[in-house]
């Protein structure tokens, strides 16, 4: 019996196929690691050192009234930065409304700061995604820059002394027990 001869072309194609399979395996493992790392990181808030004062702002709401952060002194304030094009922002609005309903009789305020959209766009958006909290307009993104917002939604929790305690990037279920407890604990301190 004579050994089977394999052409050089077949050997090259076989080797290329093996390399391609290895590359695809490494690629998918890398994707999975990135996904799980970002999913875990997205669940953890940034905890700020004590004494980091929230930048004050003055922004108009949808009715033209001006709101200053300092006018909420003595309250815990949930400040949510969002945009109409942001899918995760849309996803979390219902839970924010439910959370506000549960927190409304407590010393807690919720402000939604829209970044960069025109009022008409916000009004159209609000027809499909009604918001029970005060919506402020940061038309030129100056406030979001001073708060170092790098993604949407970004939500900061400000304690009654005007200090940023937490910052969350990404959507959350704000009416979950753990989230409500976190907010209430800040208000109680």
Coordinates of N, CA and C in Angstrom, one line a residue:
X1 N 0.8 -1.2 0.0 CA 0.0 0.0 0.0 C 0.9 1.2 0.0
X2 N 0.6 2.1 -0.9 CA 1.4 3.3 -1.1 C 0.8 4.5 -0.3
X3 N 1.6 5.3 0.3 CA 1.0 6.5 1.0 C 0.3 7.4 0.1
X4 N -0.8 8.0 0.6 CA -1.6 8.9 -0.3 C -0.8 10.2 -0.4
X5 N -0.7 10.7 -1.5 CA 0.0 12.0 -1.7 C -1.0 13.1 -1.7
X6 N -0.7 14.1 -1.0 CA -1.6 15.3 -0.9 C -0.9 16.4 -1.5
X7 N -1.6 17.1 -2.3 CA -1.0 18.3 -3.0 C -0.7 19.4 -2.1
X8 N 0.2 20.2 -2.5 CA 0.6 21.4 -1.7 C -0.6 22.4 -1.6
X9 N -1.4 22.5 -2.6 CA -2.6 23.4 -2.6 C -3.6 22.9 -1.5
X10 N -3.8 21.6 -1.4 CA -4.7 21.1 -0.4 C -4.2 21.3 1.0
X11 N -2.9 21.2 1.1 CA -2.3 21.4 2.5 C -2.4 22.9 2.9
X12 N -2.3 23.8 1.9 CA -2.4 25.2 2.2 C -3.8 25.5 2.5
X13 N -4.8 25.0 1.8 CA -6.2 25.3 2.0 C -6.6 24.7 3.4
X14 N -6.1 23.5 3.7 CA -6.4 22.9 5.0 C -5.9 23.8 6.2
X15 N -4.6 24.3 6.0 CA -4.0 25.2 7.0 C -4.8 26.5 7.2
X16 N -5.2 27.0 6.0 CA -6.0 28.3 6.1 C -7.3 28.1 6.8
X17 N -7.9 27.0 6.5 CA -9.2 26.6 7.2 C -9.0 26.5 8.7
X18 N -7.9 25.9 9.1 CA -7.6 25.7 10.5 C -7.4 27.1 11.2
X19 N -6.6 27.9 10.5 CA -6.4 29.3 11.0 C -7.7 30.1 11.1
X20 N -8.5 30.0 10.1 CA -9.8 30.7 10.1 C -10.7 30.3 11.3
X21 N -10.7 29.0 11.5 CA -11.5 28.5 12.6 C -11.0 29.0 14.0
X22 N -9.7 29.0 14.1 CA -9.0 29.5 15.3 C -9.3 31.0 15.5
X23 N -9.2 31.8 14.4 CA -9.5 33.2 14.5 C -11.0 33.4 14.9
X24 N -11.9 32.7 14.3 CA -13.3 32.9 14.6 C -13.6 32.5 16.1
X25 N -12.9 31.5 16.6 CA -13.1 31.1 18.0 C -12.6 32.2 18.9
X26 N -11.4 32.7 18.7 CA -10.8 33.8 19.5 C -11.7 35.0 19.4
X27 N -12.2 35.3 18.2 CA -13.0 36.5 18.0 C -14.3 36.4 18.9
X28 N -15.0 35.3 18.8 CA -16.2 35.2 19.6 C -15.9 35.1 21.1
X29 N -14.9 34.5 21.5 CA -14.5 34.6 23.0 C -14.2 36.0 23.4
X30 N -13.5 36.8 22.6 CA -13.3 38.2 22.9 C -14.6 39.0 23.0
X31 N -15.5 38.7 22.0 CA -16.8 39.4 22.0 C -17.5 39.1 23.3
X32 N -17.6 37.8 23.7 CA -18.3 37.5 24.9 C -17.7 38.1 26.1
X33 N -16.4 38.1 26.2 CA -15.7 38.8 27.3 C -16.0 40.2 27.4
X34 N -16.0 40.9 26.3 CA -16.3 42.3 26.2 C -17.8 42.6 26.6
X35 N -18.7 41.7 26.2 CA -20.1 41.9 26.5 C -20.3 41.7 28.0
X36 N -19.8 40.6 28.6 CA -20.0 40.4 30.0 C -19.3 41.4 30.9
X37 N -18.1 41.9 30.5 CA -17.4 42.9 31.2 C -18.2 44.2 31.2
X38 N -18.7 44.6 30.1 CA -19.5 45.8 30.0 C -20.8 45.7 30.7
X39 N -21.4 44.5 30.7 CA -22.7 44.3 31.3 C -22.5 44.4 32.9
X40 N -21.4 43.8 33.4 CA -21.2 43.8 34.8 C -20.8 45.3 35.2
X41 N -19.9 45.9 34.4 CA -19.5 47.3 34.7 C -20.7 48.2 34.7
X42 N -21.6 48.0 33.7 CA -22.8 48.9 33.6 C -23.7 48.8 34.7
X43 N -23.7 47.8 35.5 CA -24.5 47.6 36.7 C -24.0 48.3 37.9
X44 N -22.7 48.6 37.9 CA -22.1 49.2 39.1 C -22.1 50.7 39.0
X45 N -22.5 51.4 40.0 CA -22.4 52.9 39.9 C -21.0 53.4 40.2
X46 N -20.7 54.6 39.7 CA -19.5 55.3 40.1 C -19.8 55.9 41.5
X47 N -19.0 55.6 42.5 CA -19.2 56.1 43.8 C -18.2 57.3 43.9
X48 N -18.7 58.5 44.3 CA -17.9 59.7 44.4 C -17.4 59.9 45.8
X49 N -16.2 60.5 45.9 CA -15.7 60.8 47.2 C -16.6 61.9 47.9
X50 N -16.7 61.8 49.2 CA -17.5 62.8 49.9 C -17.0 64.2 49.6
X51 N -18.0 65.1 49.5 CA -17.6 66.5 49.3 C -17.6 67.0 47.8
X52 N -17.9 66.2 46.8 CA -17.8 66.6 45.4 C -19.1 67.3 45.1
X53 N -19.1 68.6 45.1 CA -20.3 69.4 44.9 C -20.8 69.3 43.4
X54 N -22.0 69.1 43.2 CA -22.6 69.0 41.9 C -22.6 70.4 41.2
X55 N -22.2 70.4 40.0 CA -22.2 71.7 39.3 C -23.6 72.3 39.2
X56 N -23.8 73.6 39.6 CA -25.1 74.2 39.6 C -25.4 74.5 38.1
X57 N -26.7 74.6 37.9 CA -27.1 74.9 36.5 C -28.4 75.7 36.6
X58 N -28.7 76.4 35.5 CA -30.0 77.0 35.3 C -30.5 76.6 33.9
X59 N -31.6 75.8 33.9 CA -32.1 75.3 32.6 C -33.6 75.6 32.6
X60 N -34.1 75.7 31.4 CA -35.6 75.9 31.2 C -36.3 74.5 31.1
X61 N -37.5 74.5 31.6 CA -38.3 73.3 31.4 C -39.1 73.5 30.1
X62 N -40.0 72.6 29.9 CA -40.8 72.6 28.7 C -41.8 73.7 28.6
X63 N -42.1 74.3 29.8 CA -43.1 75.4 29.8 C -42.3 76.8 29.8
X64 N -41.0 76.8 29.8 CA -40.2 78.0 29.8 C -39.8 78.5 31.1
X65 N -40.2 77.7 32.2 CA -39.7 78.1 33.5 C -38.3 77.7 33.8
X66 N -37.5 78.6 34.5 CA -36.1 78.3 34.7 C -36.0 77.5 36.1
X67 N -35.1 76.5 36.0 CA -34.9 75.7 37.2 C -33.4 75.8 37.5
X68 N -33.0 76.0 38.8 CA -31.7 75.9 39.2 C -31.5 74.8 40.2
X69 N -30.4 74.1 40.0 CA -30.2 72.9 40.9 C -30.1 73.4 42.4
X70 N -29.6 74.5 42.6 CA -29.4 75.0 44.0 C -30.8 75.2 44.7
X71 N -31.9 75.4 43.9 CA -33.2 75.6 44.5 C -33.7 74.2 45.0
X72 N -33.1 73.1 44.8 CA -33.5 71.8 45.3 C -32.6 71.5 46.5
X73 N -31.9 72.4 47.1 CA -31.1 72.2 48.3 C -31.9 71.6 49.4
X74 N -31.4 70.6 50.1 CA -32.1 70.0 51.2 C -32.9 68.8 50.7
X75 N -32.9 68.5 49.4 CA -33.5 67.3 48.8 C -32.5 66.4 48.2
X76 N -32.8 65.2 48.1 CA -32.1 64.2 47.2 C -32.6 64.5 45.8
X77 N -31.7 64.6 44.9 CA -32.1 64.9 43.5 C -31.6 63.8 42.6
X78 N -32.4 63.2 41.8 CA -32.0 62.3 40.7 C -32.0 63.1 39.5
X79 N -30.8 63.2 38.9 CA -30.6 64.0 37.7 C -30.2 63.1 36.5
X80 N -31.2 63.0 35.6 CA -31.0 62.0 34.5 C -30.8 62.7 33.2
X81 N -29.6 62.5 32.6 CA -29.3 63.1 31.3 C -29.6 62.1 30.2
X82 N -30.4 62.6 29.2 CA -30.9 61.7 28.1 C -31.1 62.4 26.8
X83 N -31.4 61.7 25.7 CA -31.7 62.3 24.4 C -32.8 61.4 23.7
X84 N -33.5 62.1 22.8 CA -34.6 61.4 22.2 C -34.2 60.2 21.3
X85 N -33.0 60.2 20.8 CA -32.5 59.1 19.9 C -31.9 58.0 20.7
X86 N -31.9 58.0 22.0 CA -31.2 57.0 22.8 C -32.2 55.9 23.2
X87 N -32.0 54.7 22.7 CA -32.9 53.6 22.9 C -32.9 53.2 24.4
X88 N -31.7 53.1 25.1 CA -31.7 52.8 26.5 C -32.5 53.9 27.4
X89 N -32.4 55.1 26.9 CA -33.2 56.2 27.6 C -34.7 55.9 27.5
X90 N -35.2 55.5 26.4 CA -36.6 55.1 26.2 C -36.9 54.0 27.1
X91 N -36.0 53.0 27.2 CA -36.3 51.8 28.0 C -36.5 52.1 29.5
X92 N -35.7 53.1 30.0 CA -35.8 53.3 31.4 C -36.8 54.3 31.9
X93 N -37.4 55.1 30.9 CA -38.4 56.1 31.3 C -39.6 55.5 32.1
X94 N -40.2 54.4 31.7 CA -41.3 53.9 32.5 C -40.9 53.6 33.9
X95 N -39.8 53.0 34.1 CA -39.3 52.7 35.5 C -39.1 53.9 36.3
X96 N -38.6 55.0 35.6 CA -38.4 56.3 36.3 C -39.7 56.9 36.8
X97 N -40.7 56.8 35.9 CA -42.1 57.2 36.3 C -42.6 56.4 37.5
X98 N -42.4 55.1 37.4 CA -42.9 54.3 38.6 C -42.1 54.6 39.9
X99 N -40.8 54.8 39.7 CA -40.0 55.2 40.9 C -40.5 56.5 41.5
X100 N -40.7 57.5 40.6 CA -41.2 58.8 41.1 C -42.5 58.7 41.8
X101 N -43.4 57.9 41.3 CA -44.7 57.7 42.0 C -44.5 57.1 43.4
X102 N -43.5 56.2 43.6 CA -43.2 55.7 44.9 C -42.5 56.7 45.8
X103 N -41.8 57.6 45.2 CA -40.9 58.5 46.0 C -41.6 59.9 46.2
X104 N -42.7 60.1 45.5 CA -43.2 61.5 45.5 C -43.5 62.2 46.8
X105 N -43.8 61.4 47.8 CA -44.1 62.0 49.1 C -42.9 62.1 50.0
X106 N -41.8 61.8 49.5 CA -40.5 61.8 50.2 C -39.7 63.1 49.8
X107 N -38.6 63.3 50.4 CA -37.9 64.5 50.1 C -36.9 64.3 49.0
X108 N -37.5 63.8 47.8 CA -36.7 63.4 46.7 C -37.3 64.1 45.4
X109 N -36.4 64.6 44.6 CA -36.9 65.2 43.3 C -36.2 64.5 42.2
X110 N -36.9 64.5 41.0 CA -36.3 63.8 39.8 C -36.4 64.8 38.7
X111 N -35.2 65.0 38.0 CA -35.1 65.9 36.9 C -34.5 65.2 35.7
X112 N -35.2 65.3 34.6 CA -34.7 64.7 33.3 C -34.1 65.8 32.5
X113 N -32.8 65.8 32.2 CA -32.1 66.8 31.4 C -31.9 66.3 30.0
X114 N -32.7 66.8 29.1 CA -32.5 66.4 27.7 C -31.3 67.2 27.1
X115 N -30.5 66.5 26.4 CA -29.2 67.1 25.9 C -29.3 67.2 24.4
X116 N -29.3 68.4 23.9 CA -29.1 68.7 22.5 C -30.3 68.6 21.6
X117 N -31.5 68.2 22.1 CA -32.7 68.1 21.2 C -33.5 69.4 21.2
X118 N -34.2 69.7 20.1 CA -35.1 70.8 20.0 C -36.4 70.5 20.8
X119 N -37.0 71.5 21.3 CA -38.2 71.4 22.1 C -39.3 70.6 21.4
X120 N -39.5 70.8 20.1 CA -40.5 70.1 19.3 C -40.2 68.6 19.2
X121 N -38.9 68.3 19.1 CA -38.6 66.9 19.1 C -38.9 66.2 20.5
X122 N -38.6 66.9 21.5 CA -38.9 66.4 22.9 C -40.4 66.2 23.1
X123 N -41.2 67.2 22.6 CA -42.6 67.1 22.7 C -43.2 65.9 21.9
X124 N -42.7 65.7 20.7 CA -43.1 64.6 19.9 C -42.7 63.3 20.6
X125 N -41.5 63.2 21.1 CA -41.0 62.0 21.9 C -41.9 61.8 23.1
X126 N -42.3 62.8 23.8 CA -43.1 62.7 25.0 C -44.5 62.1 24.7
X127 N -45.0 62.2 23.5 CA -46.3 61.6 23.2 C -46.2 60.0 23.2
X128 N -45.0 59.5 22.8 CA -44.8 58.0 22.9 C -44.2 57.6 24.2
X129 N -43.5 58.5 24.8 CA -42.8 58.1 26.1 C -43.1 59.2 27.1
X130 N -44.3 59.2 27.7 CA -44.6 60.3 28.6 C -43.7 60.3 29.9
X131 N -43.3 61.4 30.3 CA -42.5 61.6 31.5 C -43.2 62.3 32.6
X132 N -43.3 61.7 33.8 CA -44.0 62.3 34.9 C -43.1 63.3 35.7
X133 N -41.8 63.3 35.4 CA -40.8 64.1 36.1 C -40.6 65.4 35.3
X134 N -40.0 66.4 35.9 CA -39.6 67.7 35.2 C -38.6 67.4 34.2
X135 N -38.8 67.9 32.9 CA -37.9 67.8 31.8 C -37.3 69.1 31.6
X136 N -35.9 69.2 31.7 CA -35.2 70.4 31.4 C -34.4 70.3 30.1
X137 N -34.1 71.4 29.5 CA -33.5 71.3 28.2 C -32.1 71.9 28.2
X138 N -31.1 71.1 27.9 CA -29.7 71.5 27.8 C -29.3 71.5 26.3
X139 N -29.9 72.6 25.7 CA -29.8 72.6 24.2 C -28.4 72.6 23.6
X140 N -27.5 73.3 24.3 CA -26.1 73.4 23.8 C -25.1 72.5 24.5
X141 N -25.6 71.6 25.4 CA -24.8 70.5 26.1 C -23.8 71.1 27.0
X142 N -23.9 72.3 27.4 CA -22.9 72.9 28.4 C -23.1 72.3 29.8
X143 N -24.3 72.1 30.2 CA -24.5 71.5 31.5 C -24.0 70.0 31.5
X144 N -24.4 69.3 30.5 CA -23.9 67.9 30.5 C -22.4 67.8 30.4
X145 N -21.8 68.7 29.8 CA -20.3 68.7 29.8 C -19.7 69.0 31.2
X146 N -20.3 69.9 31.9 CA -19.8 70.3 33.2 C -20.1 69.1 34.2
X147 N -21.0 68.3 33.9 CA -21.3 67.1 34.7 C -20.5 65.9 34.2
X148 N -19.7 66.1 33.2 CA -18.8 65.0 32.6 C -19.6 63.8 32.1
X149 N -20.8 64.1 31.4 CA -21.6 63.0 30.9 C -20.9 62.5 29.6
X150 N -20.7 61.2 29.5 CA -20.0 60.7 28.4 C -20.9 59.7 27.6
X151 N -22.0 59.4 28.1 CA -22.9 58.4 27.5 C -24.4 58.6 28.0
X152 N -25.3 58.1 27.2 CA -26.7 58.2 27.6 C -27.3 56.9 27.8
X153 N -28.3 56.8 28.8 CA -28.5 57.8 29.8 C -27.4 57.7 30.9
X154 N -27.2 58.9 31.5 CA -26.3 59.0 32.7 C -27.2 59.6 33.8
X155 N -27.2 59.0 34.9 CA -28.0 59.5 36.0 C -27.1 59.7 37.2
X156 N -27.2 60.9 37.8 CA -26.5 61.2 39.0 C -27.5 61.4 40.2
X157 N -27.0 60.9 41.3 CA -27.8 61.1 42.5 C -27.1 62.1 43.4
X158 N -27.8 63.2 43.7 CA -27.2 64.3 44.4 C -27.9 64.3 45.8
X159 N -27.0 64.3 46.9 CA -27.6 64.3 48.2 C -28.1 65.7 48.6
X160 N -28.8 65.7 49.8 CA -29.4 67.0 50.2 C -28.4 68.1 50.4
X161 N -27.1 67.8 50.6 CA -26.1 68.8 50.7 C -25.5 69.3 49.3
X162 N -26.1 68.8 48.2 CA -25.7 69.2 46.9 C -24.4 68.5 46.4
X163 N -24.1 67.3 47.0 CA -22.9 66.6 46.6 C -23.4 65.4 45.7
X164 N -22.6 65.1 44.6 CA -22.9 63.9 43.8 C -22.4 62.7 44.6
X165 N -23.3 61.8 44.8 CA -23.0 60.6 45.6 C -22.8 59.4 44.6
X166 N -23.6 59.2 43.6 CA -23.5 58.2 42.6 C -23.7 58.7 41.2
X167 N -23.1 58.0 40.3 CA -23.4 58.2 38.9 C -23.5 56.9 38.2
X168 N -24.7 56.7 37.5 CA -24.9 55.5 36.7 C -24.9 55.8 35.3
X169 N -24.2 55.0 34.5 CA -24.2 55.1 33.0 C -24.9 53.9 32.5
X170 N -26.0 54.2 31.7 CA -26.8 53.1 31.1 C -28.1 53.0 31.8
X171 N -29.0 52.3 31.2 CA -30.4 52.3 31.7 C -30.5 51.4 33.0
X172 N -31.4 51.7 33.8 CA -31.7 50.9 35.1 C -33.2 50.8 35.2
X173 N -33.5 49.8 36.1 CA -34.9 49.7 36.5 C -35.0 50.5 37.8
X174 N -35.4 51.7 37.7 CA -35.3 52.6 38.9 C -36.4 52.3 40.0
X175 N -37.4 51.5 39.7 CA -38.4 51.2 40.7 C -38.1 49.8 41.4
X176 N -36.9 49.2 41.1 CA -36.5 48.0 41.8 C -36.2 48.4 43.3
X177 N -36.5 47.4 44.1 CA -36.3 47.7 45.6 C -34.9 48.2 45.9
X178 N -33.9 47.6 45.3 CA -32.5 47.9 45.7 C -32.2 49.4 45.2
X179 N -32.7 49.8 44.1 CA -32.5 51.2 43.6 C -33.2 52.1 44.5
X180 N -34.5 51.8 44.8 CA -35.2 52.7 45.7 C -34.6 52.8 47.1
X181 N -34.1 51.7 47.6 CA -33.4 51.7 48.9 C -32.2 52.6 48.9
X182 N -31.4 52.5 47.8 CA -30.2 53.3 47.6 C -30.6 54.8 47.7
X183 N -31.6 55.2 46.9 CA -32.0 56.6 46.8 C -32.5 57.0 48.2
X184 N -33.3 56.2 48.8 CA -33.8 56.6 50.1 C -32.7 56.7 51.2
X185 N -31.7 55.8 51.1 CA -30.7 55.9 52.1 C -29.9 57.2 52.0
X186 N -29.7 57.7 50.8 CA -29.0 59.0 50.6 C -29.9 60.1 51.2
X187 N -31.2 60.0 51.0 CA -32.1 61.0 51.6 C -32.1 61.0 53.1
X188 N -31.9 59.8 53.7 CA -32.0 59.7 55.1 C -30.7 60.2 55.8
X189 N -29.6 60.2 55.1 CA -28.3 60.6 55.8 C -28.2 62.0 55.9

